[in-house]
Amino acid sequence: MRLSVSRELHDYWGRLKGERTAPDRAEIDPVAIRHILPDIFIIEVDPERRLPLRLCGARVNALWQREQKGRSFLGWWRAQRREEAAEAIRRVIDAQTPLIACARTAPYRDAAELELLLLPLHHFGKSCSRVLGSLAPAQRLEWIGICPVGSLDLVAARVLEDQAAEGSEEDWRRAEIAPLADR
């Protein structure tokens, strides 16, 4: 994880989780993570797996210059990468394991990298019925807020072990989408 928002959210989630596979949605205290709330979102795992966003922070909304609540998480991704994004979130849901990923904005402007973190959550005792996530640019972008990011490409993703694996930036970039199967 390169960004502090990802590390802080993962650490907070890990403290709440303890020895369980995931904490319950009701345990999330917005006050405890108030400084990173603008970069956070929550996805509902609905039976049809449309994956609507139930909560979305201001900076995430600013990426598209509109409210994302109610929209599908899969709608963030270019059509050619949507299946890879679906596979990544399926991994989080089915294996109840965190995932870190690199996304890139469309190439028609200065392409920018964003760091995506997905963390499983229980909701009213149901196993992984929510996903807590963060999405933040890896560098300062002058054009954010002036024009929307558009559809994203999923560039790399990896499942996180129980400890937040720092790894080098080169190791992180080498992570491939296809081998999301057990490592």
GROMACS .gro file of C-alpha atoms in nm:
model
  183
    1MET     CA    1   0.000   0.000   0.000
    2ARG     CA    2   0.145   0.326  -0.107
    3LEU     CA    3  -0.112   0.574   0.021
    4SER     CA    4  -0.169   0.664   0.383
    5VAL     CA    5  -0.549   0.655   0.338
    6SER     CA    6  -0.526   0.289   0.233
    7ARG     CA    7  -0.292   0.198   0.520
    8GLU     CA    8  -0.502   0.382   0.778
    9LEU     CA    9  -0.829   0.228   0.661
   10HIS     CA   10  -0.675  -0.121   0.646
   11ASP     CA   11  -0.527  -0.082   0.995
   12TYR     CA   12  -0.859   0.045   1.136
   13TRP     CA   13  -1.048  -0.243   0.970
   14GLY     CA   14  -0.791  -0.490   1.105
   15ARG     CA   15  -0.829  -0.362   1.461
   16LEU     CA   16  -1.209  -0.397   1.441
   17LYS     CA   17  -1.185  -0.740   1.276
   18GLY     CA   18  -0.964  -0.898   1.539
   19GLU     CA   19  -0.965  -1.276   1.488
   20ARG     CA   20  -1.283  -1.275   1.277
   21THR     CA   21  -1.294  -1.274   0.897
   22ALA     CA   22  -1.444  -0.923   0.892
   23PRO     CA   23  -1.596  -0.666   1.126
   24ASP     CA   24  -1.965  -0.577   1.121
   25ARG     CA   25  -2.078  -0.262   0.940
   26ALA     CA   26  -2.229  -0.134   1.267
   27GLU     CA   27  -1.882  -0.131   1.426
   28ILE     CA   28  -1.752   0.134   1.186
   29ASP     CA   29  -1.726   0.463   1.375
   30PRO     CA   30  -1.708   0.758   1.132
   31VAL     CA   31  -1.553   0.977   1.403
   32ALA     CA   32  -1.259   0.738   1.437
   33ILE     CA   33  -1.178   0.772   1.066
   34ARG     CA   34  -1.311   1.124   1.001
   35HIS     CA   35  -0.989   1.244   0.837
   36ILE     CA   36  -1.012   0.976   0.565
   37LEU     CA   37  -1.393   0.971   0.518
   38PRO     CA   38  -1.379   1.176   0.193
   39ASP     CA   39  -1.188   0.890   0.025
   40ILE     CA   40  -1.411   0.607   0.153
   41PHE     CA   41  -1.712   0.425   0.009
   42ILE     CA   42  -1.933   0.128   0.103
   43ILE     CA   43  -2.069  -0.119  -0.152
   44GLU     CA   44  -2.377  -0.333  -0.088
   45VAL     CA   45  -2.345  -0.695  -0.193
   46ASP     CA   46  -2.697  -0.743  -0.329
   47PRO     CA   47  -2.831  -1.085  -0.441
   48GLU     CA   48  -2.798  -0.990  -0.810
   49ARG     CA   49  -2.445  -0.858  -0.746
   50ARG     CA   50  -2.516  -0.524  -0.912
   51LEU     CA   51  -2.300  -0.385  -0.627
   52PRO     CA   52  -2.462  -0.047  -0.564
   53LEU     CA   53  -2.267   0.212  -0.367
   54ARG     CA   54  -2.443   0.283  -0.038
   55LEU     CA   55  -2.209   0.553   0.088
   56CYS     CA   56  -1.951   0.758  -0.093
   57GLY     CA   57  -1.708   1.022   0.037
   58ALA     CA   58  -1.677   1.370  -0.108
   59ARG     CA   59  -1.339   1.319  -0.278
   60VAL     CA   60  -1.460   0.997  -0.441
   61ASN     CA   61  -1.768   1.183  -0.568
   62ALA     CA   62  -1.544   1.465  -0.692
   63LEU     CA   63  -1.355   1.222  -0.914
   64TRP     CA   64  -1.669   1.188  -1.128
   65GLN     CA   65  -1.810   1.531  -1.037
   66ARG     CA   66  -2.134   1.379  -0.912
   67GLU     CA   67  -2.282   1.177  -0.631
   68GLN     CA   68  -2.196   0.808  -0.665
   69LYS     CA   69  -2.444   0.678  -0.406
   70GLY     CA   70  -2.683   0.435  -0.573
   71ARG     CA   71  -2.459   0.384  -0.878
   72SER     CA   72  -2.296   0.049  -0.946
   73PHE     CA   73  -1.934  -0.002  -0.842
   74LEU     CA   74  -1.883  -0.188  -1.170
   75GLY     CA   75  -1.992   0.125  -1.356
   76TRP     CA   76  -1.662   0.289  -1.257
   77TRP     CA   77  -1.470   0.059  -1.492
   78ARG     CA   78  -1.416   0.061  -1.869
   79ALA     CA   79  -1.620  -0.209  -2.041
   80GLN     CA   80  -1.302  -0.395  -2.137
   81ARG     CA   81  -1.192  -0.411  -1.770
   82ARG     CA   82  -1.530  -0.460  -1.602
   83GLU     CA   83  -1.495  -0.839  -1.577
   84GLU     CA   84  -1.155  -0.801  -1.408
   85ALA     CA   85  -1.306  -0.554  -1.160
   86ALA     CA   86  -1.594  -0.797  -1.100
   87GLU     CA   87  -1.345  -1.081  -1.039
   88ALA     CA   88  -1.150  -0.866  -0.793
   89ILE     CA   89  -1.456  -0.779  -0.586
   90ARG     CA   90  -1.585  -1.137  -0.608
   91ARG     CA   91  -1.258  -1.242  -0.447
   92VAL     CA   92  -1.314  -0.999  -0.160
   93ILE     CA   93  -1.673  -1.116  -0.115
   94ASP     CA   94  -1.631  -1.491  -0.155
   95ALA     CA   95  -1.295  -1.536   0.020
   96GLN     CA   96  -1.363  -1.252   0.267
   97THR     CA   97  -1.015  -1.120   0.213
   98PRO     CA   98  -0.888  -0.764   0.152
   99LEU     CA   99  -0.759  -0.658  -0.187
  100ILE     CA  100  -0.540  -0.366  -0.296
  101ALA     CA  101  -0.540  -0.253  -0.659
  102CYS     CA  102  -0.408   0.008  -0.894
  103ALA     CA  103  -0.650   0.180  -1.129
  104ARG     CA  104  -0.570   0.425  -1.406
  105THR     CA  105  -0.781   0.698  -1.559
  106ALA     CA  106  -0.860   0.693  -1.929
  107PRO     CA  107  -0.571   0.788  -2.156
  108TYR     CA  108  -0.744   1.086  -2.321
  109ARG     CA  109  -0.594   1.322  -2.062
  110ASP     CA  110  -0.295   1.305  -1.836
  111ALA     CA  111  -0.350   0.951  -1.713
  112ALA     CA  112  -0.343   0.924  -1.337
  113GLU     CA  113  -0.308   0.627  -1.105
  114LEU     CA  114  -0.547   0.569  -0.817
  115GLU     CA  115  -0.511   0.325  -0.531
  116LEU     CA  116  -0.815   0.111  -0.455
  117LEU     CA  117  -0.861  -0.083  -0.130
  118LEU     CA  118  -1.151  -0.327  -0.083
  119LEU     CA  119  -1.230  -0.476   0.260
  120PRO     CA  120  -1.510  -0.723   0.344
  121LEU     CA  121  -1.774  -0.627   0.600
  122HIS     CA  122  -2.055  -0.820   0.765
  123HIS     CA  123  -2.392  -0.648   0.796
  124PHE     CA  124  -2.651  -0.758   1.052
  125GLY     CA  125  -2.457  -1.082   1.093
  126LYS     CA  126  -2.467  -1.167   0.723
  127SER     CA  127  -2.137  -1.286   0.588
  128CYS     CA  128  -1.973  -1.023   0.364
  129SER     CA  129  -2.283  -0.832   0.265
  130ARG     CA  130  -2.092  -0.502   0.242
  131VAL     CA  131  -1.750  -0.398   0.114
  132LEU     CA  132  -1.567  -0.104   0.267
  133GLY     CA  133  -1.329   0.066   0.030
  134SER     CA  134  -1.112   0.363  -0.043
  135LEU     CA  135  -1.014   0.520  -0.374
  136ALA     CA  136  -0.756   0.797  -0.391
  137PRO     CA  137  -0.518   0.940  -0.651
  138ALA     CA  138  -0.158   0.830  -0.610
  139GLN     CA  139  -0.042   1.185  -0.688
  140ARG     CA  140  -0.189   1.535  -0.684
  141LEU     CA  141  -0.397   1.595  -0.995
  142GLU     CA  142  -0.453   1.950  -1.113
  143TRP     CA  143  -0.755   1.857  -1.322
  144ILE     CA  144  -0.952   1.673  -1.052
  145GLY     CA  145  -1.269   1.867  -0.987
  146ILE     CA  146  -1.244   2.041  -1.323
  147CYS     CA  147  -1.332   1.738  -1.536
  148PRO     CA  148  -1.450   1.388  -1.437
  149VAL     CA  149  -1.211   1.093  -1.443
  150GLY     CA  150  -1.436   0.886  -1.666
  151SER     CA  151  -1.409   0.509  -1.673
  152LEU     CA  152  -1.115   0.346  -1.501
  153ASP     CA  153  -0.878   0.068  -1.605
  154LEU     CA  154  -0.784  -0.195  -1.350
  155VAL     CA  155  -0.407  -0.223  -1.389
  156ALA     CA  156  -0.296  -0.450  -1.105
  157ALA     CA  157  -0.446  -0.614  -0.799
  158ARG     CA  158  -0.337  -0.839  -0.519
  159VAL     CA  159  -0.495  -1.005  -0.222
  160LEU     CA  160  -0.362  -0.886   0.112
  161GLU     CA  161  -0.253  -1.124   0.382
  162ASP     CA  162  -0.342  -1.065   0.748
  163GLN     CA  163  -0.058  -0.817   0.785
  164ALA     CA  164  -0.045  -0.509   0.565
  165ALA     CA  165   0.231  -0.609   0.328
  166GLU     CA  166   0.425  -0.299   0.239
  167GLY     CA  167   0.634  -0.445  -0.043
  168SER     CA  168   0.825  -0.230  -0.284
  169GLU     CA  169   0.650  -0.017  -0.542
  170GLU     CA  170   0.801  -0.242  -0.810
  171ASP     CA  171   0.656  -0.555  -0.644
  172TRP     CA  172   0.319  -0.383  -0.622
  173ARG     CA  173   0.325  -0.286  -0.990
  174ARG     CA  174   0.417  -0.642  -1.094
  175ALA     CA  175   0.103  -0.786  -0.936
  176GLU     CA  176  -0.118  -0.920  -1.212
  177ILE     CA  177  -0.496  -0.923  -1.236
  178ALA     CA  178  -0.536  -1.276  -1.377
  179PRO     CA  179  -0.377  -1.473  -1.092
  180LEU     CA  180  -0.622  -1.362  -0.827
  181ALA     CA  181  -0.659  -1.729  -0.742
  182ASP     CA  182  -0.494  -1.851  -0.424
  183ARG     CA  183  -0.128  -1.755  -0.401
   0.00000   0.00000   0.00000
